[in-house]
PDB file of C-alpha atoms and ligand atoms in Angstrom:
ATOM      1  CA  MET A 147       0.251 -23.047   6.867  1.00 98.00           C
ATOM      2  CA  LYS A 148       4.040 -23.136   6.793  1.00 98.00           C
ATOM      3  CA  LEU A 149       5.773 -20.452   8.845  1.00 98.00           C
ATOM      4  CA  PHE A 150       9.264 -19.092   8.226  1.00 98.00           C
ATOM      5  CA  LYS A 151      11.323 -16.468  10.021  1.00 98.00           C
ATOM      6  CA  GLU A 152      14.647 -17.232   8.361  1.00 98.00           C
ATOM      7  CA  ILE A 153      15.556 -16.557   4.754  1.00 98.00           C
ATOM      8  CA  ASN A 154      17.704 -19.664   4.308  1.00 98.00           C
ATOM      9  CA  ALA A 155      15.069 -22.152   5.446  1.00 98.00           C
ATOM     10  CA  PHE A 156      12.429 -20.294   3.450  1.00 98.00           C
ATOM     11  CA  ARG A 157      14.555 -20.342   0.263  1.00 98.00           C
ATOM     12  CA  LYS A 158      15.191 -24.062   0.731  1.00 98.00           C
ATOM     13  CA  PHE A 159      11.452 -24.700   1.064  1.00 98.00           C
ATOM     14  CA  LEU A 160      10.718 -22.674  -2.091  1.00 98.00           C
ATOM     15  CA  LYS A 161      13.427 -24.497  -4.031  1.00 98.00           C
ATOM     16  CA  GLY A 162      11.839 -27.827  -3.033  1.00 98.00           C
ATOM     17  CA  LYS A 163       8.401 -26.610  -4.131  1.00 98.00           C
ATOM     18  CA  ARG A 164       9.769 -25.532  -7.514  1.00 98.00           C
ATOM     19  CA  GLN A 165      11.541 -28.878  -7.931  1.00 98.00           C
ATOM     20  CA  ASN A 166       8.201 -30.538  -7.225  1.00 98.00           C
ATOM     21  CA  GLY A 167       6.527 -28.702 -10.084  1.00 98.00           C
ATOM     22  CA  VAL A 168       5.149 -25.538  -8.468  1.00 98.00           C
ATOM     23  CA  GLN A 169       5.390 -22.916 -11.209  1.00 96.00           C
ATOM     24  CA  ASN A 170       3.056 -20.157 -10.082  1.00 98.00           C
ATOM     25  CA  ILE A 171       3.808 -18.400  -6.829  1.00 98.00           C
ATOM     26  CA  GLY A 172       1.597 -15.541  -5.633  1.00 99.00           C
ATOM     27  CA  PHE A 173       3.062 -13.109  -3.113  1.00 99.00           C
ATOM     28  CA  VAL A 174       1.254 -10.663  -0.810  1.00 99.00           C
ATOM     29  CA  PRO A 175       3.670  -8.445   1.136  1.00 98.00           C
ATOM     30  CA  THR A 176       2.135  -6.767   4.197  1.00 98.00           C
ATOM     31  CA  MET A 177       3.050  -5.072   7.457  1.00 98.00           C
ATOM     32  CA  GLY A 178       0.537  -7.142   9.424  1.00 98.00           C
ATOM     33  CA  ALA A 179      -2.442  -6.117  11.570  1.00 97.00           C
ATOM     34  CA  LEU A 180      -4.324  -7.918   8.853  1.00 98.00           C
ATOM     35  CA  HIS A 181      -7.868  -7.008   7.870  1.00 98.00           C
ATOM     36  CA  SER A 182     -10.287  -7.953   5.094  1.00 98.00           C
ATOM     37  CA  GLY A 183      -8.403  -5.728   2.616  1.00 98.00           C
ATOM     38  CA  HIS A 184      -5.271  -7.863   3.028  1.00 98.00           C
ATOM     39  CA  ILE A 185      -7.317 -11.050   2.917  1.00 98.00           C
ATOM     40  CA  SER A 186      -8.872 -10.000  -0.401  1.00 98.00           C
ATOM     41  CA  LEU A 187      -5.323  -9.934  -1.831  1.00 98.00           C
ATOM     42  CA  ILE A 188      -4.658 -13.412  -0.406  1.00 98.00           C
ATOM     43  CA  ASN A 189      -7.899 -14.688  -1.965  1.00 98.00           C
ATOM     44  CA  THR A 190      -7.046 -13.213  -5.374  1.00 98.00           C
ATOM     45  CA  SER A 191      -3.624 -14.823  -5.202  1.00 98.00           C
ATOM     46  CA  LYS A 192      -5.135 -18.188  -4.195  1.00 98.00           C
ATOM     47  CA  GLN A 193      -7.367 -18.142  -7.271  1.00 98.00           C
ATOM     48  CA  ASN A 194      -4.437 -17.626  -9.639  1.00 98.00           C
ATOM     49  CA  ASN A 195      -1.442 -19.431  -8.190  1.00 98.00           C
ATOM     50  CA  GLN A 196      -0.398 -22.860  -6.979  1.00 98.00           C
ATOM     51  CA  LEU A 197       1.212 -21.419  -3.867  1.00 98.00           C
ATOM     52  CA  THR A 198       0.293 -18.235  -1.969  1.00 99.00           C
ATOM     53  CA  ILE A 199       2.844 -16.564   0.270  1.00 99.00           C
ATOM     54  CA  CYS A 200       2.118 -13.712   2.650  1.00 99.00           C
ATOM     55  CA  SER A 201       4.876 -11.747   4.344  1.00 99.00           C
ATOM     56  CA  ILE A 202       4.499  -9.686   7.495  1.00 98.00           C
ATOM     57  CA  PHE A 203       7.296  -7.236   8.121  1.00 98.00           C
ATOM     58  CA  VAL A 204       6.956  -3.800   9.686  1.00 98.00           C
ATOM     59  CA  ASN A 205       9.699  -2.249   7.602  1.00 97.00           C
ATOM     60  CA  PRO A 206      11.537   0.330   9.744  1.00 96.00           C
ATOM     61  CA  THR A 207      13.239   2.064   6.801  1.00 95.00           C
ATOM     62  CA  GLN A 208       9.968   3.258   5.288  1.00 95.00           C
ATOM     63  CA  PHE A 209       8.920   5.112   8.454  1.00 94.00           C
ATOM     64  CA  ASN A 210      10.225   8.656   8.555  1.00 89.00           C
ATOM     65  CA  ASN A 211       8.516   9.146  11.903  1.00 89.00           C
ATOM     66  CA  THR A 212       9.752   7.034  14.846  1.00 92.00           C
ATOM     67  CA  ASP A 213       6.498   7.538  16.734  1.00 91.00           C
ATOM     68  CA  ASP A 214       4.500   6.161  13.787  1.00 90.00           C
ATOM     69  CA  LEU A 215       6.809   3.111  13.684  1.00 95.00           C
ATOM     70  CA  ALA A 216       6.511   2.559  17.443  1.00 95.00           C
ATOM     71  CA  LYS A 217       2.726   2.867  17.336  1.00 92.00           C
ATOM     72  CA  TYR A 218       2.216   0.711  14.246  1.00 94.00           C
ATOM     73  CA  PRO A 219      -0.203  -2.051  15.353  1.00 94.00           C
ATOM     74  CA  ARG A 220       1.357  -5.501  15.758  1.00 96.00           C
ATOM     75  CA  THR A 221      -1.068  -8.408  16.098  1.00 97.00           C
ATOM     76  CA  ILE A 222       0.948 -11.395  14.907  1.00 98.00           C
ATOM     77  CA  GLU A 223      -1.046 -14.098  16.736  1.00 98.00           C
ATOM     78  CA  ASN A 224      -4.300 -12.856  15.309  1.00 98.00           C
ATOM     79  CA  ASP A 225      -2.704 -12.437  11.873  1.00 98.00           C
ATOM     80  CA  ILE A 226      -1.514 -16.058  11.854  1.00 98.00           C
ATOM     81  CA  LYS A 227      -5.010 -17.216  12.856  1.00 98.00           C
ATOM     82  CA  LEU A 228      -6.606 -15.167  10.085  1.00 98.00           C
ATOM     83  CA  LEU A 229      -4.155 -16.442   7.469  1.00 98.00           C
ATOM     84  CA  ILE A 230      -4.792 -20.067   8.495  1.00 98.00           C
ATOM     85  CA  GLU A 231      -8.574 -19.513   8.345  1.00 98.00           C
ATOM     86  CA  ASN A 232      -8.154 -18.138   4.835  1.00 98.00           C
ATOM     87  CA  ASN A 233      -5.955 -21.007   3.656  1.00 98.00           C
ATOM     88  CA  CYS A 234      -2.807 -19.009   3.022  1.00 98.00           C
ATOM     89  CA  ASP A 235      -0.050 -21.531   2.248  1.00 98.00           C
ATOM     90  CA  VAL A 236       3.014 -19.806   3.689  1.00 98.00           C
ATOM     91  CA  LEU A 237       3.816 -16.931   6.038  1.00 99.00           C
ATOM     92  CA  PHE A 238       7.249 -15.313   6.022  1.00 99.00           C
ATOM     93  CA  TYR A 239       7.683 -13.031   9.054  1.00 98.00           C
ATOM     94  CA  PRO A 240      11.341 -12.206   9.539  1.00 98.00           C
ATOM     95  CA  GLU A 241      12.955 -10.098  12.266  1.00 97.00           C
ATOM     96  CA  VAL A 242      14.524  -6.782  11.232  1.00 96.00           C
ATOM     97  CA  SER A 243      18.023  -8.309  11.608  1.00 96.00           C
ATOM     98  CA  GLU A 244      17.129 -10.949   9.007  1.00 97.00           C
ATOM     99  CA  MET A 245      16.299  -8.318   6.372  1.00 97.00           C
ATOM    100  CA  TYR A 246      18.894  -5.627   7.159  1.00 96.00           C
ATOM    101  CA  VAL A 247      22.520  -5.581   8.209  1.00 91.00           C
ATOM    102  CA  ASP A 248      23.405  -2.936  10.827  1.00 81.00           C
ATOM    103  CA  ASP A 249      23.015   0.678   9.636  1.00 77.00           C
ATOM    104  CA  GLU A 250      22.254  -0.431   6.124  1.00 83.00           C
ATOM    105  CA  GLN A 251      21.666   2.554   3.819  1.00 76.00           C
ATOM    106  CA  THR A 252      18.526   2.489   1.748  1.00 77.00           C
ATOM    107  CA  ASN A 253      19.265   5.111  -0.873  1.00 76.00           C
ATOM    108  CA  VAL A 254      18.087   3.754  -4.172  1.00 78.00           C
ATOM    109  CA  GLU A 255      18.833   4.885  -7.702  1.00 76.00           C
ATOM    110  CA  ASP A 256      16.894   7.874  -8.929  1.00 84.00           C
ATOM    111  CA  TYR A 257      13.211   7.173  -9.399  1.00 95.00           C
ATOM    112  CA  GLY A 258      12.531  10.859  -9.991  1.00 94.00           C
ATOM    113  CA  PHE A 259       9.190  12.583  -9.666  1.00 96.00           C
ATOM    114  CA  ILE A 260       7.183   9.452  -8.876  1.00 96.00           C
ATOM    115  CA  VAL A 261       8.916   9.067  -5.473  1.00 96.00           C
ATOM    116  CA  GLU A 262       9.214  12.793  -4.774  1.00 95.00           C
ATOM    117  CA  THR A 263       5.584  13.814  -5.139  1.00 97.00           C
ATOM    118  CA  LEU A 264       2.625  13.232  -2.744  1.00 98.00           C
ATOM    119  CA  GLU A 265       3.761  10.727  -0.057  1.00 98.00           C
ATOM    120  CA  GLY A 266       7.407  11.409  -0.982  1.00 96.00           C
ATOM    121  CA  ARG A 267       6.946  15.098  -0.227  1.00 97.00           C
ATOM    122  CA  PHE A 268       5.489  14.515   3.228  1.00 97.00           C
ATOM    123  CA  ARG A 269       7.369  11.333   4.125  1.00 95.00           C
ATOM    124  CA  PRO A 270      10.938  11.945   2.919  1.00 93.00           C
ATOM    125  CA  GLY A 271      12.793   8.684   2.341  1.00 92.00           C
ATOM    126  CA  HIS A 272       9.596   6.627   2.567  1.00 95.00           C
ATOM    127  CA  PHE A 273       9.893   5.167  -0.926  1.00 96.00           C
ATOM    128  CA  ASN A 274      13.620   4.470  -0.519  1.00 95.00           C
ATOM    129  CA  GLY A 275      12.518   2.136   2.275  1.00 95.00           C
ATOM    130  CA  VAL A 276       9.645   0.675   0.270  1.00 97.00           C
ATOM    131  CA  ILE A 277      11.796   0.027  -2.815  1.00 96.00           C
ATOM    132  CA  THR A 278      14.569  -1.501  -0.704  1.00 96.00           C
ATOM    133  CA  ILE A 279      12.324  -3.939   1.164  1.00 97.00           C
ATOM    134  CA  VAL A 280      10.158  -4.919  -1.815  1.00 98.00           C
ATOM    135  CA  LYS A 281      13.321  -5.642  -3.833  1.00 96.00           C
ATOM    136  CA  LYS A 282      14.739  -7.767  -0.996  1.00 97.00           C
ATOM    137  CA  LEU A 283      11.453  -9.666  -0.611  1.00 98.00           C
ATOM    138  CA  PHE A 284      11.107 -10.232  -4.373  1.00 98.00           C
ATOM    139  CA  ASP A 285      14.672 -11.488  -4.376  1.00 97.00           C
ATOM    140  CA  VAL A 286      13.874 -14.105  -1.710  1.00 98.00           C
ATOM    141  CA  VAL A 287      10.437 -15.178  -2.953  1.00 98.00           C
ATOM    142  CA  GLU A 288      10.913 -14.793  -6.731  1.00 98.00           C
ATOM    143  CA  PRO A 289       7.134 -14.646  -7.159  1.00 98.00           C
ATOM    144  CA  THR A 290       5.263 -15.133 -10.419  1.00 98.00           C
ATOM    145  CA  ASN A 291       2.587 -12.681  -9.280  1.00 99.00           C
ATOM    146  CA  ALA A 292       2.719  -9.948  -6.654  1.00 99.00           C
ATOM    147  CA  TYR A 293      -0.472  -8.469  -5.200  1.00 99.00           C
ATOM    148  CA  PHE A 294      -0.661  -4.877  -4.039  1.00 98.00           C
ATOM    149  CA  GLY A 295      -3.656  -2.755  -3.046  1.00 98.00           C
ATOM    150  CA  GLN A 296      -4.818   0.285  -4.992  1.00 98.00           C
ATOM    151  CA  LYS A 297      -5.287   1.918  -1.590  1.00 98.00           C
ATOM    152  CA  ASP A 298      -1.539   2.660  -1.736  1.00 98.00           C
ATOM    153  CA  TYR A 299      -1.785   4.057  -5.252  1.00 98.00           C
ATOM    154  CA  GLN A 300       1.625   5.700  -5.403  1.00 98.00           C
ATOM    155  CA  GLN A 301       3.265   2.590  -3.931  1.00 98.00           C
ATOM    156  CA  CYS A 302       1.828   0.570  -6.841  1.00 98.00           C
ATOM    157  CA  ALA A 303       3.299   3.094  -9.316  1.00 98.00           C
ATOM    158  CA  VAL A 304       6.696   2.885  -7.577  1.00 97.00           C
ATOM    159  CA  VAL A 305       6.703  -0.937  -7.468  1.00 98.00           C
ATOM    160  CA  ASN A 306       5.808  -0.915 -11.165  1.00 97.00           C
ATOM    161  CA  GLN A 307       8.924   1.209 -11.800  1.00 96.00           C
ATOM    162  CA  LEU A 308      11.028  -1.097  -9.610  1.00 96.00           C
ATOM    163  CA  ILE A 309       9.965  -4.071 -11.738  1.00 97.00           C
ATOM    164  CA  ILE A 310      10.660  -2.242 -15.017  1.00 96.00           C
ATOM    165  CA  LYS A 311      14.033  -0.821 -13.918  1.00 94.00           C
ATOM    166  CA  ASN A 312      15.282  -4.192 -12.684  1.00 94.00           C
ATOM    167  CA  ASN A 313      13.778  -6.219 -15.499  1.00 97.00           C
ATOM    168  CA  LEU A 314      12.029  -8.490 -12.997  1.00 97.00           C
ATOM    169  CA  SER A 315       9.754 -11.215 -14.306  1.00 97.00           C
ATOM    170  CA  VAL A 316       7.153 -10.763 -11.527  1.00 98.00           C
ATOM    171  CA  LYS A 317       3.721  -9.548 -12.650  1.00 98.00           C
ATOM    172  CA  LEU A 318       2.241  -6.718 -10.597  1.00 98.00           C
ATOM    173  CA  ASN A 319      -1.461  -7.191  -9.824  1.00 98.00           C
ATOM    174  CA  ILE A 320      -3.258  -4.161  -8.411  1.00 98.00           C
ATOM    175  CA  CYS A 321      -6.327  -5.066  -6.345  1.00 98.00           C
ATOM    176  CA  SER A 322      -9.226  -2.739  -5.594  1.00 98.00           C
ATOM    177  CA  THR A 323      -9.575  -1.050  -2.214  1.00 98.00           C
ATOM    178  CA  LEU A 324     -11.813  -2.732   0.348  1.00 98.00           C
ATOM    179  CA  ARG A 325     -13.919  -0.252   2.287  1.00 98.00           C
ATOM    180  CA  GLU A 326     -15.984  -0.120   5.454  1.00 98.00           C
ATOM    181  CA  VAL A 327     -19.737   0.421   5.048  1.00 98.00           C
ATOM    182  CA  ASP A 328     -19.345   4.209   5.252  1.00 98.00           C
ATOM    183  CA  GLY A 329     -16.637   4.166   2.568  1.00 98.00           C
ATOM    184  CA  LEU A 330     -13.552   4.486   4.789  1.00 98.00           C
ATOM    185  CA  ALA A 331     -10.715   2.499   3.214  1.00 98.00           C
ATOM    186  CA  MET A 332      -9.772  -0.417   5.445  1.00 98.00           C
ATOM    187  CA  SER A 333      -6.368   0.176   6.995  1.00 97.00           C
ATOM    188  CA  SER A 334      -4.346  -1.212   9.882  1.00 94.00           C
ATOM    189  CA  ARG A 335      -4.108   2.364  11.120  1.00 94.00           C
ATOM    190  CA  ASN A 336      -7.911   2.649  11.539  1.00 96.00           C
ATOM    191  CA  ALA A 337      -7.586   0.653  14.761  1.00 93.00           C
ATOM    192  CA  ARG A 338      -5.904   3.709  16.310  1.00 94.00           C
ATOM    193  CA  LEU A 339      -8.862   6.032  15.672  1.00 97.00           C
ATOM    194  CA  THR A 340     -11.082   7.051  18.581  1.00 98.00           C
ATOM    195  CA  ILE A 341     -14.846   6.609  18.109  1.00 98.00           C
ATOM    196  CA  GLU A 342     -15.188  10.297  17.143  1.00 98.00           C
ATOM    197  CA  GLU A 343     -12.230  10.160  14.765  1.00 98.00           C
ATOM    198  CA  ARG A 344     -13.502   6.966  13.196  1.00 98.00           C
ATOM    199  CA  GLU A 345     -16.817   8.697  12.475  1.00 98.00           C
ATOM    200  CA  ALA A 346     -15.096  11.793  11.081  1.00 98.00           C
ATOM    201  CA  ALA A 347     -12.753   9.733   8.870  1.00 98.00           C
ATOM    202  CA  ALA A 348     -15.605   8.783   6.524  1.00 98.00           C
ATOM    203  CA  ILE A 349     -15.453  12.297   5.076  1.00 98.00           C
ATOM    204  CA  ILE A 350     -12.263  11.338   3.194  1.00 98.00           C
ATOM    205  CA  PHE A 351     -14.044   8.881   0.912  1.00 98.00           C
ATOM    206  CA  GLN A 352     -17.147  11.089   0.733  1.00 98.00           C
ATOM    207  CA  THR A 353     -14.919  13.886  -0.586  1.00 98.00           C
ATOM    208  CA  LEU A 354     -13.264  11.600  -3.161  1.00 98.00           C
ATOM    209  CA  PHE A 355     -16.695  10.443  -4.288  1.00 98.00           C
ATOM    210  CA  GLN A 356     -17.865  14.045  -4.568  1.00 98.00           C
ATOM    211  CA  ILE A 357     -14.811  14.914  -6.699  1.00 98.00           C
ATOM    212  CA  LYS A 358     -15.634  12.046  -9.048  1.00 97.00           C
ATOM    213  CA  LYS A 359     -19.288  13.094  -9.296  1.00 97.00           C
ATOM    214  CA  SER A 360     -18.533  16.726 -10.055  1.00 96.00           C
ATOM    215  CA  PHE A 361     -15.349  16.187 -12.101  1.00 95.00           C
ATOM    216  CA  ASN A 362     -16.960  17.510 -15.291  1.00 94.00           C
ATOM    217  CA  THR A 363     -18.656  20.455 -13.595  1.00 95.00           C
ATOM    218  CA  TYR A 364     -15.728  22.302 -12.017  1.00 95.00           C
ATOM    219  CA  SER A 365     -12.148  23.249 -12.864  1.00 95.00           C
ATOM    220  CA  ILE A 366      -9.267  21.438 -11.117  1.00 96.00           C
ATOM    221  CA  ASP A 367      -8.683  24.507  -8.974  1.00 96.00           C
ATOM    222  CA  GLU A 368     -12.327  24.737  -7.937  1.00 97.00           C
ATOM    223  CA  LEU A 369     -12.507  21.012  -7.203  1.00 97.00           C
ATOM    224  CA  THR A 370      -9.392  21.173  -5.062  1.00 97.00           C
ATOM    225  CA  THR A 371     -10.474  24.211  -3.069  1.00 98.00           C
ATOM    226  CA  LYS A 372     -14.022  22.951  -2.506  1.00 98.00           C
ATOM    227  CA  SER A 373     -12.757  19.525  -1.441  1.00 98.00           C
ATOM    228  CA  ILE A 374     -10.235  20.844   1.068  1.00 98.00           C
ATOM    229  CA  THR A 375     -12.968  23.076   2.529  1.00 98.00           C
ATOM    230  CA  GLN A 376     -15.287  20.058   2.763  1.00 98.00           C
ATOM    231  CA  LEU A 377     -12.616  18.009   4.567  1.00 98.00           C
ATOM    232  CA  HIS A 378     -11.866  20.830   6.979  1.00 98.00           C
ATOM    233  CA  SER A 379     -15.552  21.113   7.834  1.00 97.00           C
ATOM    234  CA  SER A 380     -14.654  18.423  10.343  1.00 97.00           C
ATOM    235  CA  PRO A 381     -12.478  19.871  13.135  1.00 98.00           C
ATOM    236  CA  LEU A 382     -10.774  16.480  13.504  1.00 98.00           C
ATOM    237  CA  ILE A 383      -9.411  16.439   9.941  1.00 98.00           C
ATOM    238  CA  LYS A 384      -6.247  18.193   8.780  1.00 98.00           C
ATOM    239  CA  VAL A 385      -5.399  17.778   5.098  1.00 98.00           C
ATOM    240  CA  GLU A 386      -1.773  17.156   4.166  1.00 98.00           C
ATOM    241  CA  TYR A 387      -2.383  17.013   0.440  1.00 98.00           C
ATOM    242  CA  LEU A 388      -5.288  16.715  -1.946  1.00 98.00           C
ATOM    243  CA  GLU A 389      -4.254  16.343  -5.550  1.00 98.00           C
ATOM    244  CA  ILE A 390      -5.912  15.527  -8.817  1.00 97.00           C
ATOM    245  CA  ALA A 391      -3.223  13.930 -10.938  1.00 97.00           C
ATOM    246  CA  ASN A 392      -2.426  12.021 -14.088  1.00 96.00           C
ATOM    247  CA  PRO A 393      -3.061   8.341 -13.150  1.00 97.00           C
ATOM    248  CA  THR A 394       0.230   7.145 -14.682  1.00 96.00           C
ATOM    249  CA  THR A 395       2.786   9.904 -14.081  1.00 96.00           C
ATOM    250  CA  LEU A 396       1.130  11.332 -10.927  1.00 97.00           C
ATOM    251  CA  LYS A 397       1.865  14.816 -12.303  1.00 96.00           C
ATOM    252  CA  PRO A 398      -0.789  17.252 -10.994  1.00 96.00           C
ATOM    253  CA  LEU A 399      -3.413  18.119 -13.582  1.00 95.00           C
ATOM    254  CA  VAL A 400      -3.860  21.775 -14.352  1.00 89.00           C
ATOM    255  CA  ASP A 401      -6.381  21.506 -17.126  1.00 89.00           C
ATOM    256  CA  LYS A 402      -8.863  18.911 -18.248  1.00 88.00           C
ATOM    257  CA  ASP A 403     -11.731  18.094 -20.540  1.00 83.00           C
ATOM    258  CA  GLU A 404     -14.372  15.398 -20.064  1.00 78.00           C
ATOM    259  CA  ARG A 405     -12.071  12.754 -21.546  1.00 83.00           C
ATOM    260  CA  THR A 406      -9.144  13.461 -19.239  1.00 89.00           C
ATOM    261  CA  LYS A 407      -8.144  10.469 -17.124  1.00 95.00           C
ATOM    262  CA  ALA A 408      -7.325  11.394 -13.574  1.00 97.00           C
ATOM    263  CA  VAL A 409      -6.914  10.117 -10.043  1.00 98.00           C
ATOM    264  CA  ALA A 410      -7.706  12.044  -6.869  1.00 98.00           C
ATOM    265  CA  LEU A 411      -5.381  11.373  -3.934  1.00 98.00           C
ATOM    266  CA  ILE A 412      -5.725  12.506  -0.341  1.00 99.00           C
ATOM    267  CA  ALA A 413      -3.545  12.300   2.752  1.00 98.00           C
ATOM    268  CA  ALA A 414      -5.083  13.692   5.908  1.00 98.00           C
ATOM    269  CA  TRP A 415      -4.571  13.512   9.614  1.00 98.00           C
ATOM    270  CA  CYS A 416      -7.587  12.363  11.545  1.00 98.00           C
ATOM    271  CA  GLY A 417      -6.602  13.231  15.095  1.00 97.00           C
ATOM    272  CA  ASN A 418      -3.165  11.633  15.479  1.00 95.00           C
ATOM    273  CA  VAL A 419      -3.641   9.094  12.715  1.00 95.00           C
ATOM    274  CA  ARG A 420      -2.478   9.747   9.173  1.00 96.00           C
ATOM    275  CA  LEU A 421      -4.820   8.283   6.564  1.00 98.00           C
ATOM    276  CA  ILE A 422      -4.473   8.053   2.774  1.00 98.00           C
ATOM    277  CA  ASP A 423      -7.009   7.214   0.103  1.00 98.00           C
ATOM    278  CA  ASN A 424      -7.586   7.728  -3.603  1.00 99.00           C
ATOM    279  CA  LEU A 425     -10.181   7.283  -6.310  1.00 98.00           C
ATOM    280  CA  LEU A 426      -9.891   6.952 -10.076  1.00 98.00           C
ATOM    281  CA  LEU A 427     -12.030   9.647 -11.663  1.00 96.00           C
ATOM    282  CA  PHE A 428     -12.927   7.550 -14.716  1.00 93.00           C
ATOM    283  CA  ASP A 429     -14.586   4.150 -15.175  1.00 89.00           C
TER     284      ASP A 429
HETATM  285  P1  LIG B 718       0.098  -2.775   4.515  1.00 54.53           P
HETATM  286  O1  LIG B 718       0.090  -3.894   5.473  1.00 54.53           O
HETATM  287  O2  LIG B 718      -0.708  -1.593   4.941  1.00 54.53           O
HETATM  288  O3  LIG B 718       1.484  -2.418   4.034  1.00 54.53           O
HETATM  289  O4  LIG B 718      -0.660  -3.314   3.223  1.00 54.53           O
HETATM  290  C1  LIG B 718      -0.235  -4.477   2.565  1.00 54.53           C
HETATM  291  C2  LIG B 718      -0.902  -4.541   1.227  1.00 54.53           C
HETATM  292  O5  LIG B 718      -2.330  -4.572   1.415  1.00 54.53           O
HETATM  293  C3  LIG B 718      -0.612  -3.294   0.370  1.00 54.53           C
HETATM  294  O6  LIG B 718      -0.425  -3.694  -0.974  1.00 54.53           O
HETATM  295  C4  LIG B 718      -1.840  -2.470   0.547  1.00 54.53           C
HETATM  296  O7  LIG B 718      -2.092  -1.596  -0.531  1.00 54.53           O
HETATM  297  C5  LIG B 718      -2.909  -3.536   0.652  1.00 54.53           C
HETATM  298  N1  LIG B 718      -4.092  -2.991   1.327  1.00 54.53           N
HETATM  299  C6  LIG B 718      -4.122  -2.266   2.476  1.00 54.53           C
HETATM  300  N2  LIG B 718      -5.370  -1.871   2.753  1.00 54.53           N
HETATM  301  C7  LIG B 718      -6.158  -2.347   1.750  1.00 54.53           C
HETATM  302  C8  LIG B 718      -7.552  -2.258   1.454  1.00 54.53           C
HETATM  303  N3  LIG B 718      -8.388  -1.579   2.241  1.00 54.53           N
HETATM  304  N4  LIG B 718      -8.011  -2.877   0.346  1.00 54.53           N
HETATM  305  C9  LIG B 718      -7.162  -3.551  -0.467  1.00 54.53           C
HETATM  306  N5  LIG B 718      -5.833  -3.667  -0.250  1.00 54.53           N
HETATM  307  C10 LIG B 718      -5.336  -3.068   0.839  1.00 54.53           C
END
């Protein structure tokens, strides 16, 4: 695996590859502390591209909470080992100073409701940071395909808008969420859960599953209330939001019939760890 920390050397390498006939480049941006969920994205990229590039960059501008940024797990040696074992072709892992000039502002043009709702409501500025870094990374890599996880459902919707607004030629590929045996979505943050919290965290997926099962039986209001009560049956869980929304616009649903397409999205604190998950409520 080729490793790059500097944009210039990385660009030069990519230019050489393109001159040598590489036409399809798959790109998997991550913040590291890699797990099987990330690796599934690498594997999907490997199947569909001549060159697969992973980036690891804990992007400071998307953290609205300095404690969360400081505590974000960093396991670069293990990550490199895992990427080599899984035949990733290139790793780009720049320092912050390589991606940002001092005090760089990350206000982006108006993306409207899609960045203001859900995560945007509880993590102000989060998507400004996401849009800024994904745009910078796309600009360096110029990928044919980009791979993102459905686990970060709203992020996928925002990146989709970024591509449309900027007329980028990259194709967004959304990959399904990899889960632990009890249904908990794999996440780098899971490593911070205590044994008790880790056990309690499974209720998030159980609740999503329950919403899907009973979607045709109850109203949106009833589903929401019942689900929040179910989550709070664990003293370790504190719900930030639980919403049943339109899968494209993310506007909250008020009414539905059995044909309504919807997605359920949850953010909840499990002890001191903030977890998110979602489930499409149609097949
Ligand atoms: P992160 O390092 O958390 O920023 O994640 C990097 C990419 O991996 C994002 O596109 C995530 O949505 C995706 N990802 C994270 N967890 C999972 C998972 N459990 N299954 C599939 N993709 C995931």
